[in-house]
PDB file of C-alpha atoms in Angstrom:
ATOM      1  CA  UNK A   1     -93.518 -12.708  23.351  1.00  0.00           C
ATOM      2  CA  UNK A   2     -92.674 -13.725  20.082  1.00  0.00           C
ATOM      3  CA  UNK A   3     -88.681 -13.426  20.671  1.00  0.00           C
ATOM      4  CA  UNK A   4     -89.135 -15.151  24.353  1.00  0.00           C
ATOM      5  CA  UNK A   5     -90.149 -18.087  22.482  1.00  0.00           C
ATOM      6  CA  UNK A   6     -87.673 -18.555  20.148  1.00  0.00           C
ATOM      7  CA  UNK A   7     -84.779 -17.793  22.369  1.00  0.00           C
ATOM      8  CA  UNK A   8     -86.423 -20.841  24.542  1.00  0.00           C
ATOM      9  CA  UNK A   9     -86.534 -22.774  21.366  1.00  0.00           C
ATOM     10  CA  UNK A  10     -83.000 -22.513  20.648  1.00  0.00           C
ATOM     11  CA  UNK A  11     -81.793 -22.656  24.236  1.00  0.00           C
ATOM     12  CA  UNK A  12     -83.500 -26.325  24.205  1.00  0.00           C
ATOM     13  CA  UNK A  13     -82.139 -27.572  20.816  1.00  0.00           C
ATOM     14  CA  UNK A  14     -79.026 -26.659  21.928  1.00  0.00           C
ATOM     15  CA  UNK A  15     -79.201 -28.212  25.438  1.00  0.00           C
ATOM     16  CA  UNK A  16     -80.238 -31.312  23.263  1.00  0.00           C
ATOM     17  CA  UNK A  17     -77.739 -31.333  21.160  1.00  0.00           C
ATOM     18  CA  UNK A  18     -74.652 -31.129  24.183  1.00  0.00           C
ATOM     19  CA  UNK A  19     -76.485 -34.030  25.645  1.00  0.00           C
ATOM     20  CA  UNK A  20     -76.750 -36.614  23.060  1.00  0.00           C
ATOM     21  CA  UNK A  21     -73.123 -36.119  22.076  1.00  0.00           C
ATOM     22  CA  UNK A  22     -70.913 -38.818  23.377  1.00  0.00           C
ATOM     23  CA  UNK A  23     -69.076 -38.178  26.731  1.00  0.00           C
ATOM     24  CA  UNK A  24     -65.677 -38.494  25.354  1.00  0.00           C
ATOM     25  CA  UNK A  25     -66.123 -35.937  23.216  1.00  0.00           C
ATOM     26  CA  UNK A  26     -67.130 -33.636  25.821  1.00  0.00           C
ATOM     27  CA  UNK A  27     -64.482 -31.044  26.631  1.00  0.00           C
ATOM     28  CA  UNK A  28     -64.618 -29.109  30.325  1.00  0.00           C
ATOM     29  CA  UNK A  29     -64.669 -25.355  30.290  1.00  0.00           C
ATOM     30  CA  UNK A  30     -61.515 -24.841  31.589  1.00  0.00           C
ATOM     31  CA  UNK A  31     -59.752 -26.656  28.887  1.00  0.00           C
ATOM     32  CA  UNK A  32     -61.488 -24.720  26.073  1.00  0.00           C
ATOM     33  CA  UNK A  33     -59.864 -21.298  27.925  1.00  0.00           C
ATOM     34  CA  UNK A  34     -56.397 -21.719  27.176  1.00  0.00           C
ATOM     35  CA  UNK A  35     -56.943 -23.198  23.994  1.00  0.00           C
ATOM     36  CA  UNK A  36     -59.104 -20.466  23.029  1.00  0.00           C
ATOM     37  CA  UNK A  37     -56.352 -17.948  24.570  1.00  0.00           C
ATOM     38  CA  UNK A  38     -53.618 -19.743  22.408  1.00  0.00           C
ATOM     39  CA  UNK A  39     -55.959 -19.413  19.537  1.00  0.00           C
ATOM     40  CA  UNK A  40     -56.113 -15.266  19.986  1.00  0.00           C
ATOM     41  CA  UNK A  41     -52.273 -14.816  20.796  1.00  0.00           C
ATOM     42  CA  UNK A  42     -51.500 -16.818  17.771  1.00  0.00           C
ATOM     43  CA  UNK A  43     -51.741 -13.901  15.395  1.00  0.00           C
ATOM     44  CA  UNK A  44     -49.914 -11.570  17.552  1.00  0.00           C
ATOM     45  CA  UNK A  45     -46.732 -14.050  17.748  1.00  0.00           C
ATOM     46  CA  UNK A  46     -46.838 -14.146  14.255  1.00  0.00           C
ATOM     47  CA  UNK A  47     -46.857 -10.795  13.984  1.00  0.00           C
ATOM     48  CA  UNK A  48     -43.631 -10.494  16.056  1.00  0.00           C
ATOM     49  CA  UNK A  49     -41.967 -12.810  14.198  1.00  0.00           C
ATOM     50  CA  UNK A  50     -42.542 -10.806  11.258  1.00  0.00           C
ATOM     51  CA  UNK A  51     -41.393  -7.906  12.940  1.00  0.00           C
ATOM     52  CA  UNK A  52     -37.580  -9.539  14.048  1.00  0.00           C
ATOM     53  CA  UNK A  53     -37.012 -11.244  10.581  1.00  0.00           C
ATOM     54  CA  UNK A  54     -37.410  -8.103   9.049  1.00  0.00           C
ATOM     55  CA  UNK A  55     -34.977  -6.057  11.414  1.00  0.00           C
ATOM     56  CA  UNK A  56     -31.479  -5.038  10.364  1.00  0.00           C
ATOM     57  CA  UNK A  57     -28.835  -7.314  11.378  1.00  0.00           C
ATOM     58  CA  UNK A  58     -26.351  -6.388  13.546  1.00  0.00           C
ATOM     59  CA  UNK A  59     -22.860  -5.208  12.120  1.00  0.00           C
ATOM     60  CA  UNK A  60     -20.242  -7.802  12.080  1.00  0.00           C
ATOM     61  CA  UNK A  61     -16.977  -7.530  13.614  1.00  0.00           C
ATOM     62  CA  UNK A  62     -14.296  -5.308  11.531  1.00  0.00           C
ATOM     63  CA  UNK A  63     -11.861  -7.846  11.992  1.00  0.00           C
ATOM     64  CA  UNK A  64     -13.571 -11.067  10.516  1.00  0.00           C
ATOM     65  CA  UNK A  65     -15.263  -9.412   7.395  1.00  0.00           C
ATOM     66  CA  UNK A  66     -14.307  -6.196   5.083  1.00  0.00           C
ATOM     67  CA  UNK A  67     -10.677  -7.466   5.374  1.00  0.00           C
ATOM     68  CA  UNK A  68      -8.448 -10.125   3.637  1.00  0.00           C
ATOM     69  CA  UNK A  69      -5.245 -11.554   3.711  1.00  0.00           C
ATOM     70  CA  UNK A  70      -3.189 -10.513   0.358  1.00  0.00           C
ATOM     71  CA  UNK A  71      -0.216 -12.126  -0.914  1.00  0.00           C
ATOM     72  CA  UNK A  72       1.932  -9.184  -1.889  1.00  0.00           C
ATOM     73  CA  UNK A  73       5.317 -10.519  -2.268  1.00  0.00           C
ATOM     74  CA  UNK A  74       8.013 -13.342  -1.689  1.00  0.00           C
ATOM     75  CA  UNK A  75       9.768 -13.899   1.400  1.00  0.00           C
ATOM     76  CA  UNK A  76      13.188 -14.462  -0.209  1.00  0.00           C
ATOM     77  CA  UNK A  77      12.055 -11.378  -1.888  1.00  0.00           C
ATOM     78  CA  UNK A  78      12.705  -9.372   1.231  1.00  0.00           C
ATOM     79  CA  UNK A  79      15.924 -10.391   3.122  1.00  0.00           C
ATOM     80  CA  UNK A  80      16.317  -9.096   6.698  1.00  0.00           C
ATOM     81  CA  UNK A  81      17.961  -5.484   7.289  1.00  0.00           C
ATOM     82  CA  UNK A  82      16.289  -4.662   3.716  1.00  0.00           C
ATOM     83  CA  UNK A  83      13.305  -2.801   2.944  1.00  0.00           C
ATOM     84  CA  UNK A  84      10.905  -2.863   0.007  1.00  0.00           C
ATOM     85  CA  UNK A  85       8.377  -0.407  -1.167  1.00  0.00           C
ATOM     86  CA  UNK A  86       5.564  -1.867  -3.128  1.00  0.00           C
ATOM     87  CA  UNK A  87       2.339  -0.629  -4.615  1.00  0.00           C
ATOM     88  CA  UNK A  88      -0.755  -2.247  -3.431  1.00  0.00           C
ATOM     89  CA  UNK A  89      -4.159  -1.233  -4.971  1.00  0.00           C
ATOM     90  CA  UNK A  90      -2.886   1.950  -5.524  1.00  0.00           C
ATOM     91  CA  UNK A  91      -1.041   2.651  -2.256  1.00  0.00           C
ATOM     92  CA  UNK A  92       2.582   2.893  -1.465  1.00  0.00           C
ATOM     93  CA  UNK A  93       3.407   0.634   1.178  1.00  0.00           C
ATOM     94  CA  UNK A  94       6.856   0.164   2.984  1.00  0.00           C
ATOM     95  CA  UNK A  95       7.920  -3.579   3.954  1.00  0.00           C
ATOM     96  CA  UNK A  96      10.401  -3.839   6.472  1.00  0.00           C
ATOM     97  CA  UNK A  97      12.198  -5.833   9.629  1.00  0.00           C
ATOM     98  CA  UNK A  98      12.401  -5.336  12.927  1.00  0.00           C
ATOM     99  CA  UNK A  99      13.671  -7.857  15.448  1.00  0.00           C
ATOM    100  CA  UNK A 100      12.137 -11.048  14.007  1.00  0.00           C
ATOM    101  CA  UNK A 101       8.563  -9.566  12.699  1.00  0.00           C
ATOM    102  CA  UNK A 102       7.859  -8.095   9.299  1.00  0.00           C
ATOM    103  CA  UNK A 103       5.881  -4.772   9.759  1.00  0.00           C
ATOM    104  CA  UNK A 104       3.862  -3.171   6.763  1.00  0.00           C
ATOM    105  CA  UNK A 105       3.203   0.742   7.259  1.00  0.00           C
ATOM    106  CA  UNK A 106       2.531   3.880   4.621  1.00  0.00           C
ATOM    107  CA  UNK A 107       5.564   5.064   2.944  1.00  0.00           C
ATOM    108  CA  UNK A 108       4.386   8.884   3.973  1.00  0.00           C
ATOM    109  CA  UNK A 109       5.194  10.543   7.234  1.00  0.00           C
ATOM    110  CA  UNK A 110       1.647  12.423   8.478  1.00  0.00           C
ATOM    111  CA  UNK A 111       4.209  15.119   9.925  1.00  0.00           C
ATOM    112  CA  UNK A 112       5.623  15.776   5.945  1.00  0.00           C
ATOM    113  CA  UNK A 113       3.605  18.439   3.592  1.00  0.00           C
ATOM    114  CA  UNK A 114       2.787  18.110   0.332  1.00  0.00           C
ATOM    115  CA  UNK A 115       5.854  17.343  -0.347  1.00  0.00           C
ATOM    116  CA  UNK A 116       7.568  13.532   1.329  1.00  0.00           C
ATOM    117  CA  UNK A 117      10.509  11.429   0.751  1.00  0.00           C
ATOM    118  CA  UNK A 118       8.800   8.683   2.104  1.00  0.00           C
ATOM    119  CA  UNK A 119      10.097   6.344   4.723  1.00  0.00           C
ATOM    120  CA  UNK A 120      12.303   4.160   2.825  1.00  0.00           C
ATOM    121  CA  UNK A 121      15.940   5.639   4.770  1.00  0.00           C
ATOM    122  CA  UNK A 122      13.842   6.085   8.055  1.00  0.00           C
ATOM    123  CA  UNK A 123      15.860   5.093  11.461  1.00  0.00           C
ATOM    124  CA  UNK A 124      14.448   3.113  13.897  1.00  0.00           C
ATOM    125  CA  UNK A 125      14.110   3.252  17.508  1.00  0.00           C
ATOM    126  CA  UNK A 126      15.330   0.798  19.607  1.00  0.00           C
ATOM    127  CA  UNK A 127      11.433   0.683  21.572  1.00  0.00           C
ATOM    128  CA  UNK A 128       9.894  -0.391  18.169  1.00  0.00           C
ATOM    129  CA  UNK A 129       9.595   3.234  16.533  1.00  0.00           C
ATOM    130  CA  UNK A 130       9.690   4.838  12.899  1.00  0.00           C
ATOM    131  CA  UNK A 131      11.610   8.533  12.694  1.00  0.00           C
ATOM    132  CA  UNK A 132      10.748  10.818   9.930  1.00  0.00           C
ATOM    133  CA  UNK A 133      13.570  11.806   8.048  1.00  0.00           C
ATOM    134  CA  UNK A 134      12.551  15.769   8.083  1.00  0.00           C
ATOM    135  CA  UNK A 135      10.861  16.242  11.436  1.00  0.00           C
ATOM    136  CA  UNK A 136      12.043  13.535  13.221  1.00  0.00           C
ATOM    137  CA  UNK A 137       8.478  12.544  14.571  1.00  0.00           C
ATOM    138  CA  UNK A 138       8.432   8.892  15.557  1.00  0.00           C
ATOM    139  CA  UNK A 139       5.301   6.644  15.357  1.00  0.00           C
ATOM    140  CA  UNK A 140       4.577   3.255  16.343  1.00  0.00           C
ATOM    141  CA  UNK A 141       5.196   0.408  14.085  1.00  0.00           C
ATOM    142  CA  UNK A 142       2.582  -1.726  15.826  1.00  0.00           C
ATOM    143  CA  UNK A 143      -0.044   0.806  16.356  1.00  0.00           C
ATOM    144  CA  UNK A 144       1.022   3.781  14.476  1.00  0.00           C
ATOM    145  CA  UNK A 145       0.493   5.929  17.598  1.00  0.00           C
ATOM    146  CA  UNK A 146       2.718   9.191  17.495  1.00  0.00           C
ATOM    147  CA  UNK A 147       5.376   9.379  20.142  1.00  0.00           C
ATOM    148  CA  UNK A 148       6.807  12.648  19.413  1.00  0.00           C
ATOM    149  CA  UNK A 149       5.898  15.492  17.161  1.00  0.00           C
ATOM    150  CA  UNK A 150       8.451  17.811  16.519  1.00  0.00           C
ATOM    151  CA  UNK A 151      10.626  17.144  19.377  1.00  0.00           C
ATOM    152  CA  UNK A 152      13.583  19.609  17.472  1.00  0.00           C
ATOM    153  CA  UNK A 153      11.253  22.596  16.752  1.00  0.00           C
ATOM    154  CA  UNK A 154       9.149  24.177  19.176  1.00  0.00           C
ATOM    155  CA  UNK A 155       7.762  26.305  17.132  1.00  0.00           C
ATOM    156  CA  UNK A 156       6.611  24.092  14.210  1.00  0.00           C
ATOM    157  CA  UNK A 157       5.123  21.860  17.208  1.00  0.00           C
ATOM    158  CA  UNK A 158       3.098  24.839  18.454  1.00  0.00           C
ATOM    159  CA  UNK A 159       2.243  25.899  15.012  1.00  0.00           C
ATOM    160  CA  UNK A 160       1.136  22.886  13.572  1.00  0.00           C
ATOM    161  CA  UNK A 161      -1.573  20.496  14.729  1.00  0.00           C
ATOM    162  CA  UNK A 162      -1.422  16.543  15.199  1.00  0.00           C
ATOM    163  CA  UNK A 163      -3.065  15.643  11.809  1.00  0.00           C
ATOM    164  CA  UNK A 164      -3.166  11.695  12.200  1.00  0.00           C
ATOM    165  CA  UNK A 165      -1.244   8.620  13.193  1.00  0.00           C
ATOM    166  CA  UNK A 166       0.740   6.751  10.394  1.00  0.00           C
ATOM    167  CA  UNK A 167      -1.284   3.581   8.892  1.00  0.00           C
ATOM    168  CA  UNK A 168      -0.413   0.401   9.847  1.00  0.00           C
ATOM    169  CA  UNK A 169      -1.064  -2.436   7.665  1.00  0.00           C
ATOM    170  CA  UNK A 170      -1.423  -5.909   9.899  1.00  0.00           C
ATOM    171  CA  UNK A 171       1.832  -8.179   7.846  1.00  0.00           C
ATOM    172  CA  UNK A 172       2.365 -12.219   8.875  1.00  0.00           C
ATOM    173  CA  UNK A 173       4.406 -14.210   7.011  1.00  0.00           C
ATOM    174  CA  UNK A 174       3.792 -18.323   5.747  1.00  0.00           C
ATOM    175  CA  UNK A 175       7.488 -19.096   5.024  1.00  0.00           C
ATOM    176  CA  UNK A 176       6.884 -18.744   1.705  1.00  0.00           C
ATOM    177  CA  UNK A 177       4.871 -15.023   1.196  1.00  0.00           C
ATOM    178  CA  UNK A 178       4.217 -11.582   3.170  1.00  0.00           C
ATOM    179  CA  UNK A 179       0.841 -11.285   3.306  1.00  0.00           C
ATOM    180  CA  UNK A 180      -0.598  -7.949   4.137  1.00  0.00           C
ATOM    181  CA  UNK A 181      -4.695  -7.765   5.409  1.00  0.00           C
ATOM    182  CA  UNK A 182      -6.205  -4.911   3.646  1.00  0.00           C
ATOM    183  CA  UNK A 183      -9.524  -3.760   3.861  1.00  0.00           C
ATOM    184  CA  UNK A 184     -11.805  -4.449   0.625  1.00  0.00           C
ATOM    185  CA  UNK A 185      -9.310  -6.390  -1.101  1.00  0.00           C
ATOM    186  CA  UNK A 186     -11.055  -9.470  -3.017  1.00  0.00           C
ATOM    187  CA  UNK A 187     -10.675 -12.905  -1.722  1.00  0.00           C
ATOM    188  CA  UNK A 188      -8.825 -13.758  -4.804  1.00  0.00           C
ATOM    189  CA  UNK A 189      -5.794 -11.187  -3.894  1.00  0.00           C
ATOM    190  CA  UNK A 190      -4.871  -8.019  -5.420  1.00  0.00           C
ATOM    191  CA  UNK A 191      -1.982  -7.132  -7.569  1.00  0.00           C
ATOM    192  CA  UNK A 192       1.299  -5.493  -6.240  1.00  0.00           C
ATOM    193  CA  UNK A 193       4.544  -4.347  -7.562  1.00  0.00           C
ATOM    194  CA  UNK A 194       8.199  -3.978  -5.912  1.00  0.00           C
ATOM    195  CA  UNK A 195       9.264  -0.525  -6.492  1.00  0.00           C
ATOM    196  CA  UNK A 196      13.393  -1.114  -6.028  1.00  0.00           C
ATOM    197  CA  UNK A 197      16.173  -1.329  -8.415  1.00  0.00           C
ATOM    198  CA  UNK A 198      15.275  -5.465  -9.694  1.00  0.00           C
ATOM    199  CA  UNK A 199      12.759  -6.831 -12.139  1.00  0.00           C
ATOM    200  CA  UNK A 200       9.389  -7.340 -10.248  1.00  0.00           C
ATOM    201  CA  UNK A 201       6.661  -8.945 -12.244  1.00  0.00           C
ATOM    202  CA  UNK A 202       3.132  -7.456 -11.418  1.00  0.00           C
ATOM    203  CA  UNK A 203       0.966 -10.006  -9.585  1.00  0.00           C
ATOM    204  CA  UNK A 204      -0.195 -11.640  -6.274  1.00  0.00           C
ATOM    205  CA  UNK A 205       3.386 -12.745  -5.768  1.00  0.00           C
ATOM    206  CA  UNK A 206       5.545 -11.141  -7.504  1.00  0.00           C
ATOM    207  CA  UNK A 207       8.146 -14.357  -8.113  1.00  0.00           C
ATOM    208  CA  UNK A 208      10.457 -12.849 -10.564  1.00  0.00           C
ATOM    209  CA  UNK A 209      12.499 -10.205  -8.291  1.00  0.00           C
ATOM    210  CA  UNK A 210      15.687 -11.334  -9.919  1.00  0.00           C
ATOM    211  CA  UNK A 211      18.057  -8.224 -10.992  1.00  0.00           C
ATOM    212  CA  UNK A 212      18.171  -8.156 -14.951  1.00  0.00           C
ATOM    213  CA  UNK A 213      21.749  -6.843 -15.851  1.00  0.00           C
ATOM    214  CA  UNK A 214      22.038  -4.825 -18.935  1.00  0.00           C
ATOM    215  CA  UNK A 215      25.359  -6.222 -21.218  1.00  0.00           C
ATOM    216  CA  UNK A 216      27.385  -4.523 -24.043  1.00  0.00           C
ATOM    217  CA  UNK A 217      27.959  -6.431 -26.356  1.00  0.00           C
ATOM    218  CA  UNK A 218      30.525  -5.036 -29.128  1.00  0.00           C
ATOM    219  CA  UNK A 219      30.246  -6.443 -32.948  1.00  0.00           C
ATOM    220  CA  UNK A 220      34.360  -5.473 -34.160  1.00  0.00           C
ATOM    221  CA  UNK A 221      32.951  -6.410 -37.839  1.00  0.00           C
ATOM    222  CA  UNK A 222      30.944  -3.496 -37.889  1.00  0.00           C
ATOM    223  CA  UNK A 223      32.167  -0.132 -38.059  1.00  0.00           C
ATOM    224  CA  UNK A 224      30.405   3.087 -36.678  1.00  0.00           C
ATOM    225  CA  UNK A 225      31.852   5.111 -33.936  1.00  0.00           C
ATOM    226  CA  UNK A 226      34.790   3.328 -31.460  1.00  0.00           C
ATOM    227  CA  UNK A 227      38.376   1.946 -32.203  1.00  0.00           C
ATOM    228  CA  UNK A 228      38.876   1.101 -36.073  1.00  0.00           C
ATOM    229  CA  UNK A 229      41.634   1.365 -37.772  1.00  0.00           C
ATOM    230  CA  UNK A 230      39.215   4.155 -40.265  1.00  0.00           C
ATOM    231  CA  UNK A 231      37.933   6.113 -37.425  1.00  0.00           C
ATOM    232  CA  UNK A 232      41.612   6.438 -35.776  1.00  0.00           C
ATOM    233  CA  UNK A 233      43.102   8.218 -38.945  1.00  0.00           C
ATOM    234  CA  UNK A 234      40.582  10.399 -38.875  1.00  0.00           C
ATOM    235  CA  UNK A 235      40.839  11.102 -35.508  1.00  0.00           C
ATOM    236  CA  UNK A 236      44.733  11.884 -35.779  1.00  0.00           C
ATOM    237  CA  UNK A 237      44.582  13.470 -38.339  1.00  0.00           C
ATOM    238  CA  UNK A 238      41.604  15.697 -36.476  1.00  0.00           C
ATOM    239  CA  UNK A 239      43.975  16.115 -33.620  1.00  0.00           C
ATOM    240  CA  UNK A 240      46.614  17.328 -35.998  1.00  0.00           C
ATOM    241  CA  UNK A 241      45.070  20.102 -37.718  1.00  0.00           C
ATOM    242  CA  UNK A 242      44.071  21.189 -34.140  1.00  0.00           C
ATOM    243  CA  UNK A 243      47.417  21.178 -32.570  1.00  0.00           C
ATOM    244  CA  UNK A 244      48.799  23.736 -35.684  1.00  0.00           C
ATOM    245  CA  UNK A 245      45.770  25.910 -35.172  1.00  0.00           C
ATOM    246  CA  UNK A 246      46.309  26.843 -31.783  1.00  0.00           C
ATOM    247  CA  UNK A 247      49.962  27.291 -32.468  1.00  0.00           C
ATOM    248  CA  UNK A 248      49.422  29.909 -35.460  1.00  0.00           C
ATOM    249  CA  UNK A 249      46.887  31.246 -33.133  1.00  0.00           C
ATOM    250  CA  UNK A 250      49.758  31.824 -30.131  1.00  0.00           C
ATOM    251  CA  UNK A 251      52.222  32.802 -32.509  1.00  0.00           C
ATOM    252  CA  UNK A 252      50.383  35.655 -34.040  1.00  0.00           C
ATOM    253  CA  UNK A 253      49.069  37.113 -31.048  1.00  0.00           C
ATOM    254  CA  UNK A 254      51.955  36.186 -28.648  1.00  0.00           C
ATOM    255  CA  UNK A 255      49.503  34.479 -25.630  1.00  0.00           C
ATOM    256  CA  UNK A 256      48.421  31.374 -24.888  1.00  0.00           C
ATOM    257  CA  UNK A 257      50.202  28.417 -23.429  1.00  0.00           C
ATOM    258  CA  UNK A 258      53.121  28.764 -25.390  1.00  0.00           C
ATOM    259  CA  UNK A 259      54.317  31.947 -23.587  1.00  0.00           C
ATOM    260  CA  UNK A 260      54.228  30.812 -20.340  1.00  0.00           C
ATOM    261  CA  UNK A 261      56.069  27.548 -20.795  1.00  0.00           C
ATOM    262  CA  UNK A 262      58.740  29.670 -22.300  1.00  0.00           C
ATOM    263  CA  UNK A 263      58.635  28.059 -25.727  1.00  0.00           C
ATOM    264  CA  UNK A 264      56.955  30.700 -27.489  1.00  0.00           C
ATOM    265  CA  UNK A 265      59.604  32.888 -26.261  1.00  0.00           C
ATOM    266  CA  UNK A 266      62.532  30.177 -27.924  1.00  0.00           C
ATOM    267  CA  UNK A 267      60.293  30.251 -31.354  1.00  0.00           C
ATOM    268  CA  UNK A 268      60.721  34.336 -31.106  1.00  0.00           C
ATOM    269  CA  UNK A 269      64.707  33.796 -30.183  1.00  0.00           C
ATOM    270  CA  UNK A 270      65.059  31.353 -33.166  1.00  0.00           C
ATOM    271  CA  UNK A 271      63.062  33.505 -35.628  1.00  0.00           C
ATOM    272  CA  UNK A 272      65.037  36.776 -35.082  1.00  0.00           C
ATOM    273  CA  UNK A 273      68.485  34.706 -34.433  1.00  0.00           C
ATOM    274  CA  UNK A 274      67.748  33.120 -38.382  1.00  0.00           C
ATOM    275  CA  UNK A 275      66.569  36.716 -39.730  1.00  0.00           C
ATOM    276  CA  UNK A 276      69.538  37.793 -38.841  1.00  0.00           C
TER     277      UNK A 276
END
């Protein structure tokens, strides 16, 4: 009886309390629903949210990051019909023309062993194709698909499996540089160096291709081996002693170059003609 009445007891001091506040202020049920509803989903949106910003991102494209554009050497640097080989972070990498577009591939033929002589004196096709000087496999310039593999010998071709296609480094050109895109390089370029007969200073450009010539230069004041008047005595008198030599040396034995000039037999004629 006791809990009856205080249930009743609160039930009115509440039902005095809803009335005496103003009417404005009084809020319908179904309003208070959905903003109670909002109120409970709150924590699982934020949830979510927490859930999304912690997620891996998504890879980027391979062609906008990883990649770079390297200045590797001067146009001027390569003239057309020429080849270059340079070394690029380590790698051998053969520069050359074709048509009107500079192409940058590997200066190793995938079809070659452990032993290559690189593609530096490789022919061209006329469909925009590299042949290796020992099997004469072509690959792609563009892609660096292989067209043929071992077209000359059957039996290498059944023997030995396609390993991989030839790497192709993308190449453009600025009037100025080649630029090669290599993947990992720094965005501040690498370092590469022209392997050819010229002077190629290590760097991202490599200006200084210019062919250093080595000169003689010949001091007549100072004497050591070459034509003085000292050195020519001796040598005559060298050249002399030599000359006698080889004739006592015919003379006693009767052979020799002497004999079959017929001389050697005129010394003999002489000799015996005076002795007696």
């Amino acid at each position: 009886m006791a809990a009856i009445t205080t249930t009743t007891a609160s039930s009115s001091f509440l039902h005095r309390r809803i009335s005496s506040s103003p009417a404005t202020t009084t809020t319908p049920r179904s309003h208070l629903v959905p903003f109670h509803a909002r109120n409970r989903c709150h924590p699982r949106l934020t949830c979510r949210a927490t859930d999304v910003s912690g997620a891996e991102p998504s890879a980027p494209p391979e062609t906008g990051r990883g990649s770079s554009w390297v200045p590797v050497v001067p146009l001027a640097a390569l003239p057309r019909g020429e080849r270059r080989v340079i070394v690029q972070d380590g790698e051998e990498i053969l520069l050359l023309w074709y048509k009107d577009d500079v192409f940058a591939i590997e200066n190793r033929s995938p079809a070659e062993g452990a032993y290559t002589e690189g593609l530096l004196n490789a022919k061209l096709t006329q469909d925009g194709c590299i042949v290796c000087p020992s099997t004469d496999s072509t690959f792609d310039l563009r892609t660096g698909e292989i067209k043929e593999w071992y077209p000359k010998n059957p039996v290498l071709r059944a023997l030995t499996p396609v390993l991989r296609n030839l790497f192709v480094y993308p190449a453009k050109t600025d009037g100025e540089n080649i630029y090669i895109s290599i993947r990992g390089a720094s965005s501040s370029g690498g370092s590469a160096e022209i392997l050819f007969s010229g002077k190629a200073q290590p760097g991202s450009t490599a200006s200084d291709v210019n062919i250093e010539e080595v000169r003689m230069v010949v001091d007549e004041g100072v004497g050591g081996f070459g034509f003085t008047a000292y050195n020519e005595l001796v040598n005559g008198k060298a050249a002399i002693i030599g000359f006698l030599l080889l004739i006592d040396f015919e003379l006693l034995t009767g052979k020799g170059l002497l004999k079959g000039t017929g001389l050697l037999d005129f010394i003999y004629a002489i000799s015996r003609a005076f002795s007696s």
